[in-house]
Amino acid sequence: MADTLVDDYDIAELLHQLVTYCVSLLNADAAGLVLCDQRGNLRVLASSTEETRLLELFQVQTNEGPCLDCVTIGEPVFVPDLGAETARWPQFVPRALAQGFAAVHAIPLRLRRETIGALNLFGERPGRLRAQDTDLARALADTATIGIMQERAIHRGEVLTEQLQNALNNRVTIEQAKGVLSHAGQVDMDAAFQALRAYGRRNNARLSDVARQIVTQTLDPRVILGTGKQPMS
């Protein structure tokens, strides 16, 4: 994560690494991340599973849930027992419970007084987030925030909103590429995304660049899925 402050990096890959780290390091079963776009609307940028991504989208679409509150107040929102919060979030709580989640904790992505998004941790059992997990989640969120805002000193003067919009546009392309791969290989969206990431790593290519090649049909999906041969250059 710290490497993002000193070298070129793929912001889409950074955010996916963040949610992956949260699941492996923290007391969380799933994680997701939302960012504000140029108009101040929240967009889903990363998630540890497809189910989590859909649940995050549901929060954004209904304008209701812990991550919305977290971004609005710029402070963490800890929900150790979702079942007791139906009155607070009448649409989100039943949806989250149906997805198998019983606790949600939202950590703001914030630099000084500016909140640009939220990191959301989902638990399958009720319970508070441990103190050491809270500290680590905040550290990871802070590092990601700095990386997002920094990116080579914001490309020598580019404004933050342009940086975030670029990240949002890349995420749309990645989602489109996942759909293409899922259809081509008859695999679920999670498997399609893992194949996309694996190809990028093997070829030292940015996740967003590989996705763009898939969407523009300059790269055969079968190559990504391992069912076809790499075309000769």
XYZ file of C-alpha atoms in Angstrom:
233
model
C 0.000 0.000 0.000
C 2.831 2.401 0.844
C 4.365 1.832 -2.615
C 1.538 3.887 -4.097
C 3.137 7.009 -2.656
C 6.450 6.598 -4.463
C 5.799 4.791 -7.752
C 3.345 4.502 -10.613
C 0.397 2.271 -9.852
C -3.020 1.142 -11.010
C -5.661 2.737 -8.821
C -8.228 0.039 -9.624
C -5.790 -2.641 -8.490
C -4.941 -0.613 -5.370
C -8.575 -0.460 -4.281
C -9.147 -4.140 -4.926
C -6.040 -4.937 -2.881
C -7.454 -2.800 -0.088
C -10.710 -4.744 0.209
C -8.827 -8.043 -0.134
C -6.469 -7.070 2.685
C -9.430 -6.140 4.865
C -10.936 -9.618 4.548
C -7.646 -11.421 5.132
C -6.343 -9.199 7.950
C -9.429 -8.017 9.794
C -12.381 -9.633 11.520
C -14.502 -9.217 8.379
C -16.106 -11.682 5.995
C -16.436 -9.230 3.097
C -15.492 -5.664 2.244
C -16.436 -2.954 -0.217
C -15.393 0.580 -1.071
C -17.336 3.550 -2.426
C -16.031 6.905 -3.689
C -17.647 10.240 -4.485
C -17.668 11.305 -8.128
C -17.442 14.846 -9.519
C -21.061 15.557 -8.634
C -20.753 14.214 -5.117
C -22.618 11.005 -5.906
C -21.325 7.757 -4.456
C -20.062 5.034 -6.784
C -18.938 1.493 -5.966
C -15.230 1.119 -6.793
C -14.180 -2.197 -5.263
C -15.639 -5.206 -3.482
C -14.343 -8.522 -2.257
C -17.241 -10.464 -3.824
C -19.935 -9.886 -6.412
C -22.618 -10.176 -3.706
C -20.928 -7.404 -1.731
C -20.773 -5.192 -4.822
C -24.505 -5.611 -5.374
C -25.233 -4.816 -1.730
C -23.095 -1.664 -1.965
C -24.948 -0.682 -5.137
C -28.227 -1.181 -3.286
C -27.095 1.280 -0.604
C -26.173 3.856 -3.225
C -29.359 3.392 -5.241
C -31.657 3.613 -2.216
C -29.551 6.365 -0.601
C -29.678 4.437 2.640
C -27.221 2.493 4.766
C -24.125 2.717 6.970
C -21.746 3.764 4.196
C -24.020 6.668 3.204
C -24.130 7.855 6.812
C -20.371 7.413 7.140
C -19.635 9.635 4.130
C -22.207 12.223 5.217
C -20.842 12.708 8.736
C -17.211 11.891 7.950
C -16.980 9.540 10.927
C -16.953 5.751 11.368
C -20.337 4.036 11.653
C -20.248 0.801 13.640
C -23.264 -1.511 13.459
C -22.588 -4.647 15.537
C -26.163 -5.969 15.185
C -27.947 -5.144 11.942
C -31.109 -6.867 13.096
C -31.646 -4.133 15.678
C -31.399 -1.309 13.096
C -34.402 -1.960 10.855
C -36.053 1.309 11.872
C -32.869 3.208 11.002
C -32.402 1.639 7.545
C -35.724 -0.045 6.616
C -34.630 -0.994 3.097
C -30.962 -1.810 3.613
C -31.198 -3.990 6.716
C -33.530 -6.669 5.272
C -31.396 -6.814 2.104
C -28.153 -7.207 4.077
C -29.657 -9.851 6.354
C -30.905 -11.759 3.318
C -27.353 -11.710 1.953
C -26.171 -13.345 5.169
C -24.627 -10.321 6.877
C -25.375 -9.511 10.504
C -22.907 -6.650 11.164
C -21.523 -3.733 9.130
C -18.772 -1.243 9.952
C -18.022 1.768 7.730
C -14.699 3.651 7.868
C -14.418 7.028 6.092
C -11.787 7.702 3.447
C -10.842 11.126 4.661
C -7.979 13.554 4.323
C -8.194 16.347 6.878
C -11.777 17.644 6.545
C -12.526 16.135 3.160
C -14.309 12.777 2.997
C -14.067 11.157 -0.444
C -15.640 7.775 0.275
C -16.004 4.907 2.712
C -14.514 1.484 3.380
C -17.221 -0.957 4.454
C -16.629 -4.167 6.403
C -19.316 -6.857 6.538
C -19.615 -9.630 9.134
C -21.698 -12.786 8.957
C -22.180 -12.807 12.737
C -23.217 -9.995 15.093
C -20.366 -8.419 17.002
C -18.282 -5.338 17.515
C -15.129 -4.668 15.526
C -12.088 -5.360 17.676
C -10.020 -2.320 18.671
C -6.938 -3.542 16.810
C -9.029 -4.226 13.697
C -10.522 -0.740 13.872
C -7.062 0.819 14.048
C -5.789 -1.254 11.132
C -8.877 -0.532 9.018
C -8.376 3.186 9.578
C -4.692 2.898 8.656
C -5.502 1.051 5.432
C -8.247 3.555 4.572
C -5.915 6.491 5.231
C -3.159 4.988 3.087
C -5.595 4.376 0.240
C -6.924 7.927 0.534
C -3.440 9.390 0.286
C -2.649 7.125 -2.655
C -5.799 8.177 -4.490
C -5.146 11.869 -3.917
C -1.435 11.682 -4.482
C -0.908 9.668 -7.678
C 2.307 11.305 -8.716
C 1.420 14.571 -6.975
C -1.952 14.393 -8.766
C -0.185 14.325 -12.143
C 1.569 17.647 -11.561
C -1.506 19.689 -10.859
C -4.558 17.730 -12.007
C -7.470 18.359 -9.689
C -8.755 15.697 -7.334
C -12.146 15.446 -9.020
C -10.504 14.521 -12.325
C -8.475 11.827 -10.586
C -11.558 10.350 -8.979
C -13.561 10.547 -12.199
C -10.810 8.685 -14.026
C -10.932 5.971 -11.380
C -14.720 5.772 -11.720
C -14.524 5.525 -15.511
C -11.940 2.759 -15.252
C -14.204 0.861 -12.881
C -17.051 0.993 -15.406
C -14.730 -0.485 -18.043
C -13.640 -3.225 -15.643
C -17.270 -4.137 -14.901
C -17.968 -4.310 -18.646
C -14.942 -6.558 -19.162
C -16.091 -8.833 -16.332
C -19.423 -9.196 -18.093
C -17.748 -10.077 -21.390
C -15.532 -12.687 -19.721
C -18.417 -14.107 -17.711
C -20.471 -14.581 -20.871
C -17.574 -15.900 -22.959
C -16.456 -18.447 -20.388
C -19.808 -19.198 -18.762
C -18.288 -18.353 -15.356
C -19.562 -16.146 -12.538
C -18.463 -12.537 -12.142
C -16.011 -13.292 -9.330
C -14.202 -15.901 -11.421
C -14.148 -13.516 -14.389
C -12.561 -10.803 -12.273
C -9.934 -13.155 -10.857
C -9.004 -14.221 -14.391
C -8.724 -10.560 -15.411
C -6.434 -9.765 -12.477
C -4.306 -12.864 -13.028
C -3.742 -11.990 -16.692
C -2.737 -8.434 -15.793
C -0.224 -9.643 -13.223
C 1.281 -12.262 -15.539
C 1.768 -9.664 -18.242
C 2.680 -6.715 -15.982
C -0.305 -4.791 -17.343
C -2.718 -2.430 -15.621
C -6.075 -3.918 -14.749
C -7.884 -1.026 -16.420
C -5.788 -1.361 -19.603
C -6.508 -5.077 -19.916
C -10.211 -4.421 -19.320
C -10.222 -1.765 -22.039
C -8.686 -4.222 -24.511
C -11.422 -6.720 -23.716
C -14.209 -4.156 -24.134
C -12.775 -2.809 -27.412
C -12.294 -6.369 -28.698
C -8.539 -5.996 -29.200
C -7.907 -8.894 -26.824
C -9.641 -12.259 -27.118
C -11.516 -13.187 -23.904
C -10.345 -16.771 -24.397
C -6.779 -15.617 -23.820
C -7.754 -14.149 -20.462
C -9.672 -17.258 -19.499
C -6.838 -19.570 -20.521
C -8.851 -21.310 -23.231
C -7.159 -19.710 -26.210
C -3.685 -18.854 -27.430
C -2.047 -15.462 -27.116
C -2.132 -13.835 -30.567
C 1.215 -13.365 -32.284
C 2.553 -9.803 -32.152
